[in-house]
Coordinates of C-alpha atoms and ligand atoms in Angstrom, one line a residue:
M15 CA 85.6 83.5 88.8
P16 CA 83.6 86.5 90.1
A17 CA 85.9 88.9 92.0
D18 CA 83.2 89.2 95.0
H19 CA 83.8 85.4 95.8
H20 CA 86.8 86.0 98.5
S21 CA 86.5 82.7 100.2
V22 CA 86.6 81.0 96.7
Q23 CA 90.3 79.2 96.7
P24 CA 91.5 77.5 93.7
A25 CA 90.8 73.9 94.8
K26 CA 93.5 71.7 96.2
I27 CA 93.2 68.1 95.4
S28 CA 93.7 65.5 97.9
P29 CA 95.0 62.4 96.0
P30 CA 94.4 59.1 97.4
A31 CA 96.5 57.4 99.8
M32 CA 99.8 55.6 98.7
G33 CA 99.2 52.7 96.5
E34 CA 95.2 53.4 96.3
P35 CA 94.1 54.1 92.7
Y36 CA 92.6 57.2 91.2
L37 CA 88.8 56.2 90.6
L38 CA 87.9 57.6 87.0
T39 CA 84.3 56.4 87.4
P40 CA 81.1 58.6 87.9
G41 CA 80.6 57.2 91.8
P42 CA 82.0 56.2 93.7
L43 CA 84.8 58.3 93.1
T44 CA 87.8 59.6 94.8
T45 CA 87.0 61.6 97.7
A46 CA 89.4 64.1 99.8
A47 CA 91.2 62.6 102.8
S48 CA 89.4 65.3 105.1
V49 CA 85.8 63.3 103.6
K50 CA 87.6 60.1 104.7
E51 CA 88.6 61.2 108.2
M52 CA 85.0 62.3 108.9
M53 CA 84.1 58.8 109.0
L54 CA 86.3 57.8 112.2
R55 CA 83.5 59.2 114.6
D56 CA 80.6 57.7 115.7
W57 CA 77.2 59.3 115.9
G58 CA 73.8 59.0 118.0
S59 CA 71.4 59.3 115.2
W60 CA 68.8 60.9 117.6
D61 CA 71.3 63.3 119.2
G62 CA 71.1 67.2 118.6
D63 CA 74.9 67.3 117.0
F64 CA 73.7 64.9 114.2
R65 CA 70.3 66.5 113.7
A66 CA 71.9 69.6 113.4
M67 CA 74.4 67.9 110.9
T68 CA 71.2 67.0 108.8
A69 CA 69.4 70.3 108.9
Q70 CA 72.6 71.8 107.9
M71 CA 73.1 69.6 105.1
R72 CA 69.3 70.1 103.7
R73 CA 69.9 73.6 104.0
E74 CA 73.3 73.8 101.9
L75 CA 71.9 71.6 99.3
L76 CA 68.9 73.9 98.6
S77 CA 71.2 76.9 98.4
M78 CA 72.3 75.6 95.3
I79 CA 69.3 76.0 93.3
G80 CA 68.6 79.6 93.9
D81 CA 65.1 79.1 95.5
H82 CA 64.8 82.6 97.1
E83 CA 61.1 82.1 97.5
Q84 CA 61.9 79.0 99.7
A85 CA 59.2 77.3 97.4
Y86 CA 61.4 73.8 97.6
D87 CA 62.6 71.5 100.2
C88 CA 65.5 68.8 100.6
V89 CA 64.7 65.5 101.7
P90 CA 67.3 62.8 102.1
I91 CA 66.7 59.2 101.5
Q92 CA 68.9 56.0 102.8
G93 CA 70.2 53.9 99.8
S94 CA 72.1 54.3 96.6
G95 CA 71.1 56.7 93.6
S96 CA 68.2 54.3 92.4
F97 CA 66.7 53.8 95.8
V98 CA 66.2 57.9 95.6
V99 CA 64.9 57.8 92.0
E100 CA 62.5 55.3 93.1
A101 CA 61.4 57.1 96.0
M102 CA 61.1 60.1 93.9
L103 CA 58.7 58.3 91.4
G104 CA 56.9 56.4 93.7
S105 CA 56.0 59.5 96.0
L106 CA 55.6 62.4 93.5
L107 CA 53.8 60.4 90.7
P108 CA 50.2 59.8 91.9
R109 CA 49.0 56.0 91.3
N110 CA 46.8 57.3 87.9
S111 CA 49.7 59.5 86.4
R112 CA 51.0 59.0 83.1
T113 CA 54.5 59.6 82.7
L114 CA 56.5 60.3 79.4
V115 CA 60.0 59.1 80.1
L116 CA 62.8 60.1 78.0
V117 CA 65.3 57.4 77.4
N118 CA 68.9 57.7 75.7
G119 CA 70.9 55.1 78.0
A120 CA 70.6 52.8 80.9
Y121 CA 69.4 55.1 83.5
G122 CA 66.7 56.2 81.7
Q123 CA 65.8 52.9 81.1
R124 CA 66.3 51.8 84.7
I125 CA 63.5 54.6 85.2
V126 CA 61.1 52.8 82.8
K127 CA 61.7 49.5 84.5
T128 CA 61.2 51.2 87.9
L129 CA 57.6 52.7 86.9
A130 CA 56.8 49.0 86.0
Y131 CA 57.7 47.9 89.1
I132 CA 55.8 50.3 91.0
G133 CA 52.5 50.1 88.7
R134 CA 52.6 53.6 87.0
E135 CA 51.7 54.1 83.8
A136 CA 54.6 55.0 81.3
V137 CA 55.0 56.4 77.9
V138 CA 58.5 56.1 76.2
I139 CA 60.6 58.5 74.0
D140 CA 63.8 56.1 73.3
K141 CA 66.4 57.8 71.4
G142 CA 68.7 54.8 71.6
D143 CA 72.4 55.0 73.1
Y144 CA 73.5 58.5 72.7
L145 CA 70.9 60.9 71.0
P146 CA 69.7 63.6 72.9
P147 CA 65.7 63.8 73.4
R148 CA 64.9 67.3 71.8
G149 CA 62.2 69.8 73.1
A150 CA 60.2 69.6 69.8
E151 CA 59.9 65.6 70.3
V152 CA 58.5 66.3 73.8
A153 CA 56.3 69.0 72.7
A154 CA 54.7 66.5 69.6
V155 CA 54.0 63.6 72.0
L156 CA 52.3 65.7 75.0
K157 CA 50.2 67.0 72.3
Q158 CA 49.5 63.8 70.9
D159 CA 48.8 62.3 74.3
P160 CA 46.8 64.7 76.5
A161 CA 46.7 62.3 79.4
I162 CA 50.2 62.5 80.2
T163 CA 50.6 64.3 83.4
H164 CA 54.5 64.2 84.3
V165 CA 57.8 64.1 82.1
V166 CA 60.7 62.2 83.6
A167 CA 64.5 63.4 82.2
V168 CA 68.0 62.4 82.8
H169 CA 70.0 65.4 83.2
C170 CA 73.3 63.8 82.2
E171 CA 72.7 60.3 80.8
T172 CA 76.1 58.7 82.5
S173 CA 76.0 55.8 80.5
S174 CA 77.4 57.5 77.3
G175 CA 78.1 61.1 79.2
I176 CA 75.7 63.0 77.5
L177 CA 74.6 66.2 78.7
N178 CA 70.8 66.2 77.9
P179 CA 69.5 69.5 76.8
I180 CA 67.5 69.9 80.3
K181 CA 66.0 73.5 79.5
E182 CA 64.5 72.7 76.3
I183 CA 63.0 69.7 77.8
S184 CA 61.6 71.9 80.7
D185 CA 60.4 74.6 78.2
A186 CA 58.5 72.2 76.1
T187 CA 56.9 70.2 79.1
Y188 CA 55.9 73.5 81.2
A189 CA 54.4 74.8 77.7
A190 CA 52.0 71.6 77.8
G191 CA 51.2 72.4 81.1
R192 CA 52.8 69.1 82.4
K193 CA 55.1 68.9 85.0
L194 CA 59.1 67.7 85.3
L195 CA 60.8 65.5 87.3
I196 CA 64.8 65.3 86.8
D197 CA 67.3 62.7 87.9
S198 CA 70.1 64.6 87.9
M199 CA 72.1 62.0 89.7
S200 CA 75.9 62.6 87.8
A201 CA 75.2 66.4 87.4
F202 CA 73.9 68.1 90.4
G203 CA 76.5 70.2 92.2
A204 CA 78.5 71.2 89.2
I205 CA 76.0 71.8 86.4
P206 CA 73.5 74.5 87.5
L207 CA 70.0 73.6 88.0
D208 CA 68.7 76.9 89.3
V209 CA 64.8 77.2 89.5
N210 CA 64.9 80.9 88.2
E211 CA 65.9 79.2 84.9
I212 CA 64.7 76.0 84.4
R213 CA 61.6 75.0 86.1
Y214 CA 60.9 71.6 87.7
E215 CA 59.1 70.0 90.4
A216 CA 61.7 67.8 91.7
L217 CA 65.4 66.5 91.3
V218 CA 67.0 63.6 92.8
S219 CA 71.0 63.2 93.3
S220 CA 73.0 61.0 95.4
A221 CA 76.1 61.6 98.0
N222 CA 78.9 59.9 96.2
K223 CA 78.7 61.9 92.7
C224 CA 79.4 65.7 92.0
I225 CA 79.4 66.6 95.8
E226 CA 82.1 63.8 96.1
G227 CA 80.7 62.4 99.3
V228 CA 80.6 58.4 99.8
P229 CA 77.9 56.3 98.7
G230 CA 75.2 55.7 101.4
F231 CA 71.9 58.2 100.8
G232 CA 70.5 60.4 98.1
F233 CA 68.2 63.3 98.3
V234 CA 64.9 64.6 96.5
I235 CA 64.5 68.4 96.2
A236 CA 61.1 69.1 95.5
R237 CA 58.5 71.9 95.7
K238 CA 56.6 71.8 99.1
G239 CA 53.3 71.8 97.4
E240 CA 54.4 68.6 95.5
L241 CA 55.7 67.1 99.0
E242 CA 52.5 67.7 100.7
A243 CA 50.5 66.3 97.5
A244 CA 52.4 63.3 97.8
R245 CA 50.7 62.0 101.0
G246 CA 49.8 58.4 100.2
N247 CA 51.3 58.0 96.7
A248 CA 54.0 55.9 97.9
H249 CA 54.2 52.2 96.8
S250 CA 56.8 51.7 99.7
L251 CA 57.0 52.7 103.4
S252 CA 60.9 52.9 103.3
L253 CA 60.7 55.0 99.9
D254 CA 57.8 57.3 100.9
V255 CA 59.5 60.6 100.7
H256 CA 56.6 62.4 102.1
D257 CA 56.6 60.4 105.3
Q258 CA 60.4 60.8 105.4
W259 CA 60.0 64.9 104.9
A260 CA 56.9 65.1 107.4
H261 CA 59.0 62.9 109.9
M262 CA 62.3 65.0 109.5
E263 CA 60.1 68.4 109.6
K264 CA 58.5 67.1 113.2
T265 CA 61.6 65.7 114.9
G266 CA 64.6 66.8 112.6
Q267 CA 65.4 63.1 112.9
W268 CA 65.6 60.3 109.8
R269 CA 62.5 58.0 110.2
F270 CA 65.0 54.6 110.2
T271 CA 68.8 54.2 111.3
P272 CA 70.5 57.2 108.9
P273 CA 73.7 56.5 107.4
T274 CA 75.7 58.7 110.2
H275 CA 79.2 58.3 109.2
V276 CA 78.0 58.7 105.4
V277 CA 76.6 62.1 106.4
A278 CA 79.3 63.5 108.5
A279 CA 81.6 62.7 105.3
F280 CA 79.2 64.5 103.3
G281 CA 79.1 67.6 105.6
E282 CA 82.8 68.0 105.1
A283 CA 82.3 67.5 100.8
L284 CA 79.9 70.0 101.2
R285 CA 82.3 72.2 102.9
L286 CA 84.6 71.6 100.4
H287 CA 82.3 72.3 97.8
R288 CA 81.5 75.7 99.1
L289 CA 85.1 76.5 99.2
E290 CA 85.8 75.7 95.8
G291 CA 83.0 77.9 94.8
G292 CA 79.8 76.2 94.9
V293 CA 78.3 74.6 91.6
E294 CA 80.3 77.3 89.5
G295 CA 83.7 76.3 91.0
R296 CA 83.0 72.7 91.0
G297 CA 81.6 72.7 87.4
A298 CA 84.7 74.7 86.1
R299 CA 86.9 72.5 87.4
Y300 CA 85.4 69.3 85.8
K301 CA 85.2 71.0 82.6
E302 CA 89.0 71.6 82.8
N303 CA 89.5 68.0 83.6
C304 CA 87.2 67.1 80.6
E305 CA 89.0 69.2 78.1
S306 CA 92.2 67.9 79.2
V307 CA 91.6 64.6 78.8
V308 CA 89.9 64.8 75.9
E309 CA 92.3 67.0 73.9
G310 CA 95.0 64.5 75.4
M311 CA 93.0 61.4 74.2
R312 CA 92.6 62.9 70.7
S313 CA 96.2 63.5 70.3
L314 CA 96.8 59.9 70.9
G315 CA 94.5 59.0 68.3
F316 CA 91.3 58.1 70.2
E317 CA 88.0 59.4 69.5
T318 CA 84.8 60.7 71.7
L319 CA 81.7 59.3 70.9
L320 CA 79.9 62.4 71.2
R321 CA 80.6 65.7 69.3
D322 CA 81.9 68.4 71.5
R323 CA 78.3 70.2 71.9
W324 CA 76.8 67.0 73.6
L325 CA 80.4 66.2 75.8
S326 CA 79.3 66.6 79.6
P327 CA 82.3 67.7 81.9
I328 CA 81.0 64.5 84.1
I329 CA 82.2 61.4 82.1
V330 CA 83.4 60.8 78.5
T331 CA 83.0 57.8 76.3
F332 CA 85.8 57.1 73.9
F333 CA 85.8 54.4 71.3
C334 CA 88.0 51.3 71.6
P335 CA 90.6 51.5 68.7
Q336 CA 90.1 49.2 65.9
D337 CA 93.7 47.8 65.7
P338 CA 93.5 43.9 66.7
K339 CA 96.0 44.4 69.1
F340 CA 93.7 46.5 71.5
E341 CA 91.8 44.5 74.2
F342 CA 89.9 46.6 76.7
G343 CA 90.5 44.2 79.5
A344 CA 94.2 44.3 78.8
F345 CA 94.0 48.1 78.6
Y346 CA 92.1 48.4 81.8
D347 CA 94.9 46.2 83.9
L348 CA 97.8 48.2 82.3
M349 CA 95.8 51.5 83.5
K350 CA 95.3 50.0 87.0
Q351 CA 98.9 49.1 87.2
K352 CA 99.6 52.7 86.4
G353 CA 97.2 53.8 89.1
F354 CA 93.7 54.6 87.2
I355 CA 90.7 52.7 87.3
I356 CA 88.9 53.6 84.2
Y357 CA 85.4 52.3 83.3
P358 CA 84.0 49.9 80.4
G359 CA 81.6 51.4 78.0
K360 CA 77.7 50.8 77.9
L361 CA 76.9 51.0 74.3
T362 CA 75.5 48.3 72.5
V363 CA 76.4 48.9 68.7
V364 CA 80.2 49.8 69.3
E365 CA 83.1 48.9 71.5
S366 CA 83.9 51.6 73.9
F367 CA 85.2 52.6 77.4
R368 CA 84.8 55.9 79.7
I369 CA 86.8 58.3 81.5
G370 CA 85.2 59.9 84.5
C371 CA 85.8 63.9 85.1
I372 CA 84.8 63.8 88.5
G373 CA 85.9 63.4 92.1
Q374 CA 89.5 64.7 93.6
M375 CA 91.3 65.2 90.4
D376 CA 92.5 68.2 88.2
R377 CA 94.3 68.9 84.9
A378 CA 97.6 67.5 86.2
V379 CA 95.9 64.2 87.2
M380 CA 94.2 63.9 83.7
R381 CA 97.4 64.8 81.8
N382 CA 98.7 61.6 83.9
V383 CA 95.9 59.7 82.9
V384 CA 96.6 60.6 79.2
E385 CA 100.4 59.5 79.3
A386 CA 99.2 56.4 81.1
A387 CA 96.9 55.6 78.3
G388 CA 99.9 56.6 75.5
Q389 CA 102.2 54.3 77.4
S390 CA 99.5 51.4 77.7
L391 CA 99.1 51.2 74.0
K392 CA 102.5 51.4 73.5
E393 CA 102.8 48.2 76.0
M394 CA 100.1 46.5 73.8
G395 CA 101.9 47.0 70.7
V396 CA 98.8 49.0 69.4
D397 CA 100.2 51.5 66.8
S398 CA 96.9 53.4 66.3
A399 CA 94.2 54.5 68.6
A400 CA 91.8 55.3 65.8
P401 CA 88.5 53.5 66.0
P402 CA 87.2 51.7 63.2
Q403 CA 85.1 53.7 60.2
S404 CA 81.7 51.9 61.4
A405 CA 81.8 53.9 64.9
L406 CA 82.8 57.2 63.2
A407 CA 79.7 56.4 60.8
E408 CA 77.7 56.1 64.1
R409 CA 78.8 59.4 65.1
E410 CA 77.7 60.9 62.1
K411 CA 74.1 60.5 63.2
L412 CA 74.7 63.0 66.0
A413 CA 75.4 65.7 63.0
A414 CA 71.7 66.5 63.3
Ligands
PLP21 C1 74.6 56.7 89.2 C2 73.6 57.2 88.9 C3 72.3 56.6 89.2 C4 72.0 55.9 90.5 O1 72.7 54.8 90.5 P1 73.2 53.9 91.8 O2 74.3 53.0 91.3 O3 71.8 53.5 92.2 O4 73.7 55.0 92.8 C5 71.0 57.1 88.5 N1 71.1 58.1 87.6 C6 71.9 58.3 87.0 C7 72.0 59.5 85.9 C8 73.1 58.2 87.4 O5 74.5 58.5 86.9

């Protein structure tokens, strides 16, 4: 950690209350006790104190993208992350736009589905379960289809855990004179998206991912020019980012009932994020978590779906062991008994499960996760955690 960050403290993990399991899931996740405590007080949504809290939150989120020219603004939107993705797409994509969507998992697919719902034209590059969309492929499609106006990419595709090459995608997009929108839901706050390094018009994320708040709202960070131009685009009143932005700028208030307790909790989550060293500090802890769990699980014989190059510090997919005594449901229950909620896999080709690295967890917790996994295998009578040969063959495709 840089020496000039005097206020940075080694993250003190706040474990879940007695008897509560750790959530090894990519949000909702295990939050700090002080974040939960902030929800014990009621707030008037029109009151000056709450308005100040909203303003402070918007400023702090903006401070994470290195926007020294103040060209961007932050607009919170009520709902889960998907509401905010839909709000960004419906508001920032003009009705006559044509969008290239880069798909390599469930969240990319959801973007395609959303565009169909809201009547925006889409062209798709679909890489399947886990191969990354590459800059050269984006460049080729943009060259061949001059009517495409925008590109939408998923930063970390949470369904496999792959960290997509967003810089490469951005470079290809702007070299072709198009605009990039990013679903950075599960990456923002832990993986840098500095506007001085990576060009984009807008990103979205939500309260319950890497900032470690509780669920209830998300936010769009967009170039002010895009927010201005978005007037009249939206297909939906409640998801109109321009309208929410204009109202918030004028009154300091959310248009409709805000999730007051969630915003209060998020303010505390942001404070902890800052104390930990911001994006850099948070990302460093998650990276340690990831390395610790990957190393430990590999020592038990498990294999990761992704090669190291594409692993994200957010969530890791492991193949299920081939041993016929292994059954995911039983493994899940045994892990839960030991205090850990894991996450089923989302691959279509091979059996898998996922372990999230985000939330109030550190290396020591991840070591306990690995120990619990080893113990659970023993209790199931599984001798080897090695995956089937077909799974490894699948992974070879990633070598390219
Ligand atoms: C979590 C997530 C979303 C939003 O999901 P919700 O369940 O609606 O909160 C969108 N994109 C990605 C990449 C995510 O990880």
